[in-house]
Short mmCIF file of C-alpha atoms and ligand atoms in Angstrom, two decimals:
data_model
loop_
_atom_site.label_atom_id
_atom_site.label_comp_id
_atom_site.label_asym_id
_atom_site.label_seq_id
_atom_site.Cartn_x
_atom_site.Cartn_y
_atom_site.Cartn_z
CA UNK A 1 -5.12 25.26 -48.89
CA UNK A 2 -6.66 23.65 -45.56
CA UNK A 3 -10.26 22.69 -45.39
CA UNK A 4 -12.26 25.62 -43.79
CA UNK A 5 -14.53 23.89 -41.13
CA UNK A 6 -16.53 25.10 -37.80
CA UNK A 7 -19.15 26.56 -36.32
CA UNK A 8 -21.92 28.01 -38.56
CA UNK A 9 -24.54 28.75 -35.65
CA UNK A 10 -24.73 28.47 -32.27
CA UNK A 11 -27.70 29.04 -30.33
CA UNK A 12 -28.22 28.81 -25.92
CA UNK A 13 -30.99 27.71 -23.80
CA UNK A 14 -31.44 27.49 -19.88
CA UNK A 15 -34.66 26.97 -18.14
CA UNK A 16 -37.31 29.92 -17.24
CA UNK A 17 -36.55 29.94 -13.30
CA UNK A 18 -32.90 31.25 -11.77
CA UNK A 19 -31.93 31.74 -7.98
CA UNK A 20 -30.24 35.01 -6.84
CA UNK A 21 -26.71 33.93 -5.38
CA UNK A 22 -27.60 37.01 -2.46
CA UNK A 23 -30.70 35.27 -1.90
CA UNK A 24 -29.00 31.78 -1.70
CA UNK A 25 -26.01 33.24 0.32
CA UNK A 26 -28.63 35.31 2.99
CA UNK A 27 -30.82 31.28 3.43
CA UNK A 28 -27.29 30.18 4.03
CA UNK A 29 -26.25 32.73 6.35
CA UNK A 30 -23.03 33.73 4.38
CA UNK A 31 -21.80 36.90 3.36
CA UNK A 32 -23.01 37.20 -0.52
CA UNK A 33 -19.61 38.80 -1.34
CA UNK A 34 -18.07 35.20 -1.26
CA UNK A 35 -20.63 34.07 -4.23
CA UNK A 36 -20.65 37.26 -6.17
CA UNK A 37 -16.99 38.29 -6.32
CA UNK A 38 -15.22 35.12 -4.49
CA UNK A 39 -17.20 33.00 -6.91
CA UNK A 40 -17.85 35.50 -9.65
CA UNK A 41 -21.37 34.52 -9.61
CA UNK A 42 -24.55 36.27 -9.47
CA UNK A 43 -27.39 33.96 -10.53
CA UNK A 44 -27.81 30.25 -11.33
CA UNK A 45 -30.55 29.08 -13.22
CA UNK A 46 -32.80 26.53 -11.90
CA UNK A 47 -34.02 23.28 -14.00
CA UNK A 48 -38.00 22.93 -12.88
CA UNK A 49 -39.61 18.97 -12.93
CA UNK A 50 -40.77 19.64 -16.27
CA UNK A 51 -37.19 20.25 -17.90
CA UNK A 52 -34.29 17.97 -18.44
CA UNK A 53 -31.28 17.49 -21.04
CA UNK A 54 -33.78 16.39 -23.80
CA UNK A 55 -36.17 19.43 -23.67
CA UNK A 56 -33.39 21.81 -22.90
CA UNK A 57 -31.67 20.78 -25.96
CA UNK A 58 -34.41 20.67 -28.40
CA UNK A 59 -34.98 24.28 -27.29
CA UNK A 60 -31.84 25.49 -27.98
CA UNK A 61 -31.50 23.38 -31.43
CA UNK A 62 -34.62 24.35 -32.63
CA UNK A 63 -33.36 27.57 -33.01
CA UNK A 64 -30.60 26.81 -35.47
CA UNK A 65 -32.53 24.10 -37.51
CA UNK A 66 -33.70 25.77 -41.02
CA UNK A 67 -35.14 24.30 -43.52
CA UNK A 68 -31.98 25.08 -45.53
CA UNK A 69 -29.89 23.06 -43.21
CA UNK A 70 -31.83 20.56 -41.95
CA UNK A 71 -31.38 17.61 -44.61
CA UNK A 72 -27.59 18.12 -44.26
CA UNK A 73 -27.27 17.17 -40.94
CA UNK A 74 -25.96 13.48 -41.01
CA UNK A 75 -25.02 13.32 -37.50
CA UNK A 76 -25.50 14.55 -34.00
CA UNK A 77 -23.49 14.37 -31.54
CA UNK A 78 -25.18 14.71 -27.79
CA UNK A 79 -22.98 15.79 -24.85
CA UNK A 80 -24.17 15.09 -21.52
CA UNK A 81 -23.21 13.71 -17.76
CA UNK A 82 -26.53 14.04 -17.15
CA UNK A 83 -27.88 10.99 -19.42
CA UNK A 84 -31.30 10.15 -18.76
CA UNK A 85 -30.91 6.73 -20.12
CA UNK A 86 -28.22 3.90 -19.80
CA UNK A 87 -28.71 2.57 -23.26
CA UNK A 88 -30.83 5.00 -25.49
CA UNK A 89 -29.05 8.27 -26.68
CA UNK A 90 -30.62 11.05 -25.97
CA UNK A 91 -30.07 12.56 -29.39
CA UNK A 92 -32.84 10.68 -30.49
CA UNK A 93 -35.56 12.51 -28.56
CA UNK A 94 -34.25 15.81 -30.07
CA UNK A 95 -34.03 14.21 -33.36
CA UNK A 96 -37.87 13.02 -33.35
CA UNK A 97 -38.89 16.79 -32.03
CA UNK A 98 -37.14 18.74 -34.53
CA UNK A 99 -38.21 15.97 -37.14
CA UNK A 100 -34.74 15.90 -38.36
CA UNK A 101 -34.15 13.33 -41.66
CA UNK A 102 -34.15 9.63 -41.18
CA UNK A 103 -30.76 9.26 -42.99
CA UNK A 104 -29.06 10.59 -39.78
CA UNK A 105 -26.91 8.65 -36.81
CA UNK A 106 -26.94 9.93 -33.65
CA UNK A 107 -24.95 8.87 -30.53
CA UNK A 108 -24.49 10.13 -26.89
CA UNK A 109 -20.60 11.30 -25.49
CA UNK A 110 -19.67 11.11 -21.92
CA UNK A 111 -16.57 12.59 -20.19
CA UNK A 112 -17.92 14.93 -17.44
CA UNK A 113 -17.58 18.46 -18.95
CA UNK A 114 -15.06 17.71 -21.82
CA UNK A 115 -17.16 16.05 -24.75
CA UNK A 116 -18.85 18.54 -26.51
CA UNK A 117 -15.24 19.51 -27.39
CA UNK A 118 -14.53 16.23 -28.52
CA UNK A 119 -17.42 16.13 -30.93
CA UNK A 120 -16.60 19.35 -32.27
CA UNK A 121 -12.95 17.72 -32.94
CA UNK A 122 -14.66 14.77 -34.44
CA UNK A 123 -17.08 16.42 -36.22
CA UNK A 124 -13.77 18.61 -37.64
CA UNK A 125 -12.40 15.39 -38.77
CA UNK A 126 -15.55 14.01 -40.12
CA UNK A 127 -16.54 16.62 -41.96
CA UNK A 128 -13.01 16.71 -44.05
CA UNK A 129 -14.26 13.00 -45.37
CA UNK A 130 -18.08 14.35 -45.97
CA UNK A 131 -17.57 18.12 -46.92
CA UNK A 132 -21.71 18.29 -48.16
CA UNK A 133 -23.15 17.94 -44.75
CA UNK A 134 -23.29 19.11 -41.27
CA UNK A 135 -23.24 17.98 -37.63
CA UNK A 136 -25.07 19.07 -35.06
CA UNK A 137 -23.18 19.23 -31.76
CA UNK A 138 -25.47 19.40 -28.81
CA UNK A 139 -23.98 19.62 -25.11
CA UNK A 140 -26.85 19.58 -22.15
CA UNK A 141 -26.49 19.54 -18.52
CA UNK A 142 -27.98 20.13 -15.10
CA UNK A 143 -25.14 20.76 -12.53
CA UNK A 144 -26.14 19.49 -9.64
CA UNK A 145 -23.96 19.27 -5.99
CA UNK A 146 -26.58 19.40 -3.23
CA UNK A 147 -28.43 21.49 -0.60
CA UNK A 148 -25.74 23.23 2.19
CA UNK A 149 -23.18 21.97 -0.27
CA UNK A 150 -20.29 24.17 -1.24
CA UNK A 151 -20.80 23.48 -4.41
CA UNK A 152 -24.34 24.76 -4.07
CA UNK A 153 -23.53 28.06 -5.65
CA UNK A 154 -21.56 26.81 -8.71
CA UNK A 155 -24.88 24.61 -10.16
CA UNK A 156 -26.65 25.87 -12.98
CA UNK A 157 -28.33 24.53 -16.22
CA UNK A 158 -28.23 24.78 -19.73
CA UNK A 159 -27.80 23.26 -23.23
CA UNK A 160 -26.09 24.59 -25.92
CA UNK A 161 -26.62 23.41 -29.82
CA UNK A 162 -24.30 24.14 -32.65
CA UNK A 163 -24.21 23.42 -36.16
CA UNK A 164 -20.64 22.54 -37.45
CA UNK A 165 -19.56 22.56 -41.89
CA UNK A 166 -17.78 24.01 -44.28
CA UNK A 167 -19.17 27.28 -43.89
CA UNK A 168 -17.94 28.68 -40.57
CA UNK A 169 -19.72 31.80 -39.83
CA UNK A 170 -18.80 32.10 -35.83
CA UNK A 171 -15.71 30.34 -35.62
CA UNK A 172 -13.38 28.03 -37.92
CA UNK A 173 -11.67 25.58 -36.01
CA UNK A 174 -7.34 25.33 -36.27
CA UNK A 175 -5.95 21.74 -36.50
CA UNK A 176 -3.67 22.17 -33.67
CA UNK A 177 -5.02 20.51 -30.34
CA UNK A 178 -3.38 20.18 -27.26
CA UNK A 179 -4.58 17.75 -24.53
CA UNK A 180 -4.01 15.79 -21.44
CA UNK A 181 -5.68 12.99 -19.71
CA UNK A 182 -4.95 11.31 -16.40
CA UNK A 183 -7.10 9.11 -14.05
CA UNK A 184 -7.91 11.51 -10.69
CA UNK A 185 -11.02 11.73 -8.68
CA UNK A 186 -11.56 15.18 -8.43
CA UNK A 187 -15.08 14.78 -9.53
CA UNK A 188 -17.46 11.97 -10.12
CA UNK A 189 -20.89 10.58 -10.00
CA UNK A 190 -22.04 7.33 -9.57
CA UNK A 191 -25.24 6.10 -11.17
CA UNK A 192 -26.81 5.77 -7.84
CA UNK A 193 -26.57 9.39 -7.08
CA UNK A 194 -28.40 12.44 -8.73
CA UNK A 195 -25.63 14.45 -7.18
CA UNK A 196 -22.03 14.96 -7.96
CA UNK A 197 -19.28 13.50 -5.15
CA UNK A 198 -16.50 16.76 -5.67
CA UNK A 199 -13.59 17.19 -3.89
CA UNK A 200 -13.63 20.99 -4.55
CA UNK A 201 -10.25 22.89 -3.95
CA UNK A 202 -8.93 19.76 -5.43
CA UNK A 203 -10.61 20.12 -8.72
CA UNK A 204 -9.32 23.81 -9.10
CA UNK A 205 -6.07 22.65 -9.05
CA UNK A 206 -6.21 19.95 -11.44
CA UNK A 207 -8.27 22.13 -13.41
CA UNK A 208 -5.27 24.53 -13.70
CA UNK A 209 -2.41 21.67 -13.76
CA UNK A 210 -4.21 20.17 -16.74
CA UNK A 211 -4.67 23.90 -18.60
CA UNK A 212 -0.76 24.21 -17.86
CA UNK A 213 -0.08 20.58 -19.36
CA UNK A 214 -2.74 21.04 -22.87
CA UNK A 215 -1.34 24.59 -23.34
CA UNK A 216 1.90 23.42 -23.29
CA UNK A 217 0.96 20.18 -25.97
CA UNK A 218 -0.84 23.17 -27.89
CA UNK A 219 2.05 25.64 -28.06
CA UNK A 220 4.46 22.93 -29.09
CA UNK A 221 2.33 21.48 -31.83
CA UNK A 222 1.15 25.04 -32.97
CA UNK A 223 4.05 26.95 -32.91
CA UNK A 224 2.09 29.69 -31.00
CA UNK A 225 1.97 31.73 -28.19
CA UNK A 226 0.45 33.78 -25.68
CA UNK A 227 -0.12 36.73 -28.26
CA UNK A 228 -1.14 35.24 -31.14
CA UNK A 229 -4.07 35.28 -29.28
CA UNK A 230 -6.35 37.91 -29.45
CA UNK A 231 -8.91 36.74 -26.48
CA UNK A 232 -9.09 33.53 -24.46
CA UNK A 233 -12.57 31.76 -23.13
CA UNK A 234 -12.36 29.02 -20.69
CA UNK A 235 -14.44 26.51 -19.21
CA UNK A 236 -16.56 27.83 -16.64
CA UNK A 237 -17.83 25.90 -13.44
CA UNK A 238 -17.99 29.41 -12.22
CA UNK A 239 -16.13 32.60 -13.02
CA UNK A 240 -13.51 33.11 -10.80
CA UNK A 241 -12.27 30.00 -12.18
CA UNK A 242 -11.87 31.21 -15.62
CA UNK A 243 -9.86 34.59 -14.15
CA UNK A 244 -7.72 32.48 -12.55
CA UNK A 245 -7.19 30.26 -15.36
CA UNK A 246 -6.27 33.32 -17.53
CA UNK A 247 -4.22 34.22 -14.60
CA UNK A 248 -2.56 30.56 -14.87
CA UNK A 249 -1.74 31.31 -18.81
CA UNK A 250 -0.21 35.01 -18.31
CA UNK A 251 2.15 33.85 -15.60
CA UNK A 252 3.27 30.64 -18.38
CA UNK A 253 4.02 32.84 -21.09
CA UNK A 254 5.71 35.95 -18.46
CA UNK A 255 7.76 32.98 -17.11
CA UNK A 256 8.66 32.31 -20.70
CA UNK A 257 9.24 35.92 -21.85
CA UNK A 258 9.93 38.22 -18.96
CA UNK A 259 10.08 41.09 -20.69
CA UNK A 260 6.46 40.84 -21.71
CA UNK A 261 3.57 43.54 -20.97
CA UNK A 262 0.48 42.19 -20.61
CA UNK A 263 -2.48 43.10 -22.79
CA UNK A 264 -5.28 43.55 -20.29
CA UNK A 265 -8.21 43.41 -23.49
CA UNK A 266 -7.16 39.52 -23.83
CA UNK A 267 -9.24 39.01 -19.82
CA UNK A 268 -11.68 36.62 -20.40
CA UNK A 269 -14.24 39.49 -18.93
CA UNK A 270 -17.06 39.58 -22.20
CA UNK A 271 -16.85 35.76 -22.05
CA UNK A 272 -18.14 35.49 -18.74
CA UNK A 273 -21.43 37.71 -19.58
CA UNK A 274 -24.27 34.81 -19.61
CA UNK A 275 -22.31 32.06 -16.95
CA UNK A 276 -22.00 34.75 -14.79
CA UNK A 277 -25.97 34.57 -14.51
CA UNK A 278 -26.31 31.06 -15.98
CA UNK A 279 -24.01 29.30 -13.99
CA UNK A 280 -22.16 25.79 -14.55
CA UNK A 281 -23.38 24.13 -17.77
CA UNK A 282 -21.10 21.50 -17.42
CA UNK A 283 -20.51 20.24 -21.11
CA UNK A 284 -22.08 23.64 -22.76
CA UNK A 285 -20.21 25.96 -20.28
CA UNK A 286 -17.24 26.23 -22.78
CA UNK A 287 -19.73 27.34 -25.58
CA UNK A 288 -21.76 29.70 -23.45
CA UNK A 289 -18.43 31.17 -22.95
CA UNK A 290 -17.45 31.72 -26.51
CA UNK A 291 -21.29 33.05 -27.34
CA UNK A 292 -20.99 35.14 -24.70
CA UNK A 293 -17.99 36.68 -26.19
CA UNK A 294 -18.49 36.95 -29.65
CA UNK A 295 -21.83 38.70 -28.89
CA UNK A 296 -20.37 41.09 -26.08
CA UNK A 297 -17.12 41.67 -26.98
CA UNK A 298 -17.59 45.79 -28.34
CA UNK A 299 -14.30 45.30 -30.19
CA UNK A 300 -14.47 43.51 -33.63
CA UNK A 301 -12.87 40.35 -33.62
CA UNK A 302 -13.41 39.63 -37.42
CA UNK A 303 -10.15 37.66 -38.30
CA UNK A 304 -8.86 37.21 -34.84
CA UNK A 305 -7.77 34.23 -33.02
CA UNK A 306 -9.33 32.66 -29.93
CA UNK A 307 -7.69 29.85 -27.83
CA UNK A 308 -10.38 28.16 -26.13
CA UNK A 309 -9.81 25.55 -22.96
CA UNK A 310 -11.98 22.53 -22.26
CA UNK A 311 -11.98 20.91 -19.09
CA UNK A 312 -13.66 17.72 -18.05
CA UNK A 313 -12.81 16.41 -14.25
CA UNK A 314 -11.80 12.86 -14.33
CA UNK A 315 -9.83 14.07 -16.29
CA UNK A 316 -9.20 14.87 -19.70
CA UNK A 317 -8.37 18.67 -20.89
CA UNK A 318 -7.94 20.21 -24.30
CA UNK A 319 -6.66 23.65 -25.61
CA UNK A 320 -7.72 24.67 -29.22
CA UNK A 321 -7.78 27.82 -31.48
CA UNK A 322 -10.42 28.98 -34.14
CA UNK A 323 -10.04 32.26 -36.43
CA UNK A 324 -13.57 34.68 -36.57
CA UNK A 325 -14.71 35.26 -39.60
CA UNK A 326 -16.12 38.33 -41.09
CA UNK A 327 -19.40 36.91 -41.18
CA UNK A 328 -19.61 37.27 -37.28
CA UNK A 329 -20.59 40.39 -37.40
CA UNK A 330 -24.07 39.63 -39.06
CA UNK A 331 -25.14 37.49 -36.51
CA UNK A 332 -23.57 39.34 -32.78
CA UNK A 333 -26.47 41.59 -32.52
CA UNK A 334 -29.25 39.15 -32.84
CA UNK A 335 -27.89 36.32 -31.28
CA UNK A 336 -26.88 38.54 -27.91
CA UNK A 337 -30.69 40.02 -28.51
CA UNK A 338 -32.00 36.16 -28.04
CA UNK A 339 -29.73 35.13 -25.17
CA UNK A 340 -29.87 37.99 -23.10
CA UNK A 341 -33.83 37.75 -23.56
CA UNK A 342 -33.60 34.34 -22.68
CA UNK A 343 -31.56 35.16 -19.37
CA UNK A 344 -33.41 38.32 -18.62
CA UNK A 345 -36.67 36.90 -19.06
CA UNK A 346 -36.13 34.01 -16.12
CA UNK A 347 -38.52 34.07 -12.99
CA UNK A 348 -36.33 34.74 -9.98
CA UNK A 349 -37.08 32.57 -7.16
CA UNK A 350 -36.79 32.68 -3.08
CA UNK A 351 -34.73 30.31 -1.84
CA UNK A 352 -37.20 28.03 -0.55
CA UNK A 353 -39.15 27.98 -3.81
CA UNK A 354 -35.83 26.73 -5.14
CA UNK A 355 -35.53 24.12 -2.56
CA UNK A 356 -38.86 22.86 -3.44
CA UNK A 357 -37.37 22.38 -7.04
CA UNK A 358 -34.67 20.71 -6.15
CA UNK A 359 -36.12 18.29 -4.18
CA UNK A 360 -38.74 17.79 -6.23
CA UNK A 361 -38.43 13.72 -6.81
CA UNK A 362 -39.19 11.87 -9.96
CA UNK A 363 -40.03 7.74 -9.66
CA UNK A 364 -36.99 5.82 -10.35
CA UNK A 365 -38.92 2.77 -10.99
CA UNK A 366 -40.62 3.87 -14.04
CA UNK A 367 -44.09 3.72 -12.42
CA UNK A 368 -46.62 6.54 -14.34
CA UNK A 369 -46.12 9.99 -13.65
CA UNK A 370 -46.59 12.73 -15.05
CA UNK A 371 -45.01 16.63 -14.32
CA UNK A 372 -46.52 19.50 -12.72
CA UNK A 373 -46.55 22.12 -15.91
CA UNK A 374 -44.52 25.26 -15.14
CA UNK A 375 -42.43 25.65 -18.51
CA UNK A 376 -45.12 27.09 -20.53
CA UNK A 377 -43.60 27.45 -23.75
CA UNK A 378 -41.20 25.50 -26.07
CA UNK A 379 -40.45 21.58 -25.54
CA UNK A 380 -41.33 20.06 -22.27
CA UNK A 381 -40.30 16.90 -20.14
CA UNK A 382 -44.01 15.54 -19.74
CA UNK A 383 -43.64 12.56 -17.58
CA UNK A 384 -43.14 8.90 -17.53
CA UNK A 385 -45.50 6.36 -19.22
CA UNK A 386 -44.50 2.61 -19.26
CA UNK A 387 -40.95 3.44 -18.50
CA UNK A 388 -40.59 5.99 -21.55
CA UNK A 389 -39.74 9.70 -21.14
CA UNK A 390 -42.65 11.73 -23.10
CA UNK A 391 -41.86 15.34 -24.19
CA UNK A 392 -44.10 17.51 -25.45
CA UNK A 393 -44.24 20.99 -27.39
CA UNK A 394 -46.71 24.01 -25.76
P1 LIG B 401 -15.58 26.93 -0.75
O1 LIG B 401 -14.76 26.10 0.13
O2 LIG B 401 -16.94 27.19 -0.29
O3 LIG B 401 -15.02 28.36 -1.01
O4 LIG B 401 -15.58 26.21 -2.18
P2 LIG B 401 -13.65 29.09 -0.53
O5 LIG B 401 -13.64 29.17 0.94
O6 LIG B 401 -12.47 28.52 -1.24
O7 LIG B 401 -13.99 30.54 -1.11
C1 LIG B 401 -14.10 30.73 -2.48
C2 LIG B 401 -13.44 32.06 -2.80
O8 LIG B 401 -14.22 33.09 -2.20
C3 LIG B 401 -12.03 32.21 -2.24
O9 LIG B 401 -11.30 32.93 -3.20
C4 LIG B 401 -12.24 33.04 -0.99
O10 LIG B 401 -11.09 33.81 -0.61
C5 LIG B 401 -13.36 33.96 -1.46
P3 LIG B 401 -9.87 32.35 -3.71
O11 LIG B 401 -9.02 32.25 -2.50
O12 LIG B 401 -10.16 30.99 -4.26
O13 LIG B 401 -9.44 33.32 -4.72
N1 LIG B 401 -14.16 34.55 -0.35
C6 LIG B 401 -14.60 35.80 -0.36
N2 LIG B 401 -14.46 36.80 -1.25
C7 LIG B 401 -15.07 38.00 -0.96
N3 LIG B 401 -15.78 38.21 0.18
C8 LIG B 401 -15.95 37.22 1.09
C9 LIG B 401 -15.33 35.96 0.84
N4 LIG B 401 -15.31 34.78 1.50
C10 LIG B 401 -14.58 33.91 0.75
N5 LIG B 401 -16.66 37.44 2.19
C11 LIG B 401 -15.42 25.58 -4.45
C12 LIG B 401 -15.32 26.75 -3.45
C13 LIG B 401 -15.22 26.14 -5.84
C14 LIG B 401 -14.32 24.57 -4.12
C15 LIG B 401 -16.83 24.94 -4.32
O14 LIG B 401 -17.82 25.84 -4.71
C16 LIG B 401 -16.99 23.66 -5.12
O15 LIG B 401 -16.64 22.57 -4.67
N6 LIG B 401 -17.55 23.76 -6.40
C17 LIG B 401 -17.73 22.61 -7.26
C18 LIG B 401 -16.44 22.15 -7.91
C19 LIG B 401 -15.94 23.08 -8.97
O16 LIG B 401 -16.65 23.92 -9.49
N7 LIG B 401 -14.66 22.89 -9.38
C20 LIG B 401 -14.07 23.69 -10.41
C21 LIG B 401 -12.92 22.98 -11.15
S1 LIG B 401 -13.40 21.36 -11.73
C22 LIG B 401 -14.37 21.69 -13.15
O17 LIG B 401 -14.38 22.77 -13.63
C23 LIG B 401 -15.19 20.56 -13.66
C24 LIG B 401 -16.68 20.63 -13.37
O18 LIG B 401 -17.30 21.60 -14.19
C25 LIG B 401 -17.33 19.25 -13.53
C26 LIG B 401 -17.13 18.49 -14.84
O19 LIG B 401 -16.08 18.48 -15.47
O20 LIG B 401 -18.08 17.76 -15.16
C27 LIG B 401 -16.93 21.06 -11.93
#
């Protein structure tokens, strides 16, 4: 009988301001029609001075901390290419907020969008030697490209926190992975930069090659295909990318069976619910995607399987399955309650009250400083004191 491990909760945060993609594509004199249907987007949120991967995360962890799990949890695993430390993880900050137990490790994963995936494979692994505790996943980003940039509309910020264990209640995780990894530059960003370097239409295409190549590596180890699937979610640097990936996987398996009718309920449509508002999340994009699904999806997808797609740019890609279990179905309606009150609840901002945000700068030399307070609730990024990062709970 194989080990039953996965994800047991799974909870979203994003920051309390978002930008209107009309509003962004009217500053920029472009016709709106190429964010919103082009792009698939409609909103982006927008990370204020007082916000970063530390206090985004806590937010969203804090949610899924109990005190009935919290002296399991024996390791954390941070995602990020936003670090805000070269040495430190930033797992620890979350870990002193949420007071989690001392007999813990924590470390910090980088490969641009790809590694909360990884940790959730690790923590798969893991957990088969340790089957008593749990790890908590965390993946946090702020998706930066730049002002008059076109990546400008596909930024966005978020964190997503999940508790993985032997007691799977959103999804349990299939051993079969499929995965590629090969040395491009479609995407990058020094340390000297707050801002990504992208080649853009390049990206899209690796970003497709490299679902092609881990689908493939999937299939073969699996066994599987197309429609033993019963819905898809995708990485999401915006949404029109994940269409096009699903796009990419029907025309692989019509190539392979011609005679094939295709199932329009498998479109990645209820997955792209919250990043459609949200935006990129970078390493939690992939898990805003599958909360968005399980807790929008009107059909019940107790016992069905998902195939999900990870992308990182760089570039390493992996394809993976998980079944639903019943217990889904006790968390969908307040879980999609929380998140769409989270996203609903966000102060829309004008352009240029956006552009103030984003240019907002921070010392880089560590001198004292200390942020202007507009997140008014939850864990906050207070400022800079003797070159450490204070946070603080309001
Ligand atoms: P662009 O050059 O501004 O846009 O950049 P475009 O001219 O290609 O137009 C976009 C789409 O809008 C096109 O559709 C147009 O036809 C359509 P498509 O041909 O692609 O189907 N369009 C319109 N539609 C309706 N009405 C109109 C109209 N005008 C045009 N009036 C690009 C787009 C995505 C390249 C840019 O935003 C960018 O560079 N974004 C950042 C990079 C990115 O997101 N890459 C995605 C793959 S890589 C990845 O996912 C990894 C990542 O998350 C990072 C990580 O791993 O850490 C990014």
């Amino acid at each position: 009988m194989p080990l039953s491990i996965g994800i047991e909760s799974l909870s979203l945060y994003t920051p309390r301001f978002s930008l209107p993609l009309h509003s962004l594509a009217e500053a920029r004199g472009i016709d709106p029609n190429k964010y919103i249907i082009g792009l698939g987007q409609e909103e982006m949120s927008v990370m204020p001075p007082d916000e970063d991967i530390v206090s985004m995360a806590a937010n969203a962890a804090s949610k899924i901390i109990t005190p009935e799990v919290k002296d399991s949890i024996k390791l954390i695993m941070f995602a990020t290419e936003s670090g805000v430390d070269q040495s430190k993880a930033a797992g620890l900050w979350v870990h002193h907020l949420l007071d989690l137990p001392k007999k813990c490790r924590i470390i910090e994963l980088k490969q641009a969008c790809y590694s909360a995936t990884c940790a959730l494979t690790l923590a798969r692994s893991y957990l088969s030697l340790h089957p008593d505790e749990r790890v908590l996943v965390i993946a946090s980003d702020n998706a930066r490209y730049g002002l008059n940039t076109p990546g400008e509309p596909t930024q966005g910020c978020a964190a997503a926190a999940f508790l993985v264990s032997h007691t799977p209640r959103l999804l349990e995780i299939e051993p079969e992975q499929g995965y590629h990894s090969e040395h491009i530059m479609d995407f990058w960003r020094p340390n000297y930069l707050s801002e990504a370097i992208v080649d853009g239409k390049y990206s899209t295409r690796a970003y497709l090659s490299t679902l092609a190549s881990s689908w493939d590596d999937y299939a073969m180890k699996s066994k599987r295909g197309f429609h033993d699937h019963s819905r898809f979610c995708y990485h999401v640097p915006f949404s029109k990318m994940a269409e096009k990936a699903h796009e990419r996987l029907v025309k692989i398996n019509s190539e392979q069976n011609p005679s094939d009718t295709l199932d329009i309920s498998k479109s990645p449509s209820h997955s792209l619910t919250y990043s459609k508002k949200i935006g990129n999340g970078y390493t939690a994009s992939l898990y805003i995607s599958l909360a968005s699904l399980l807790e929008n999806d009107p059909h019940d997808l107790s016992l069905q399987r998902l195939g999900l797609f990870s992308y990182g740019s760089g570039c390493v890609g992996e394809f993976f399955s998980g079944i639903v279990p019943k217990e889904y179905t006790l968390l969908k309606d307040k879980n999609r309650l929380a998140h769409e009150d989270l996203i609903s609840s966000r102060k829309a901002l004008s352009c240029s009250e956006y552009e103030q945000l984003f240019s907002h700068s921070t010392p880089t030399n560590g001198s004292e400083y200390m942020t202007p307070v507009l997140t008014e609730q939850g864990f906050r990024f207070k400022g800079v004191k003797n070159h450490e990062r204070l946070y603080e709970h309001v």
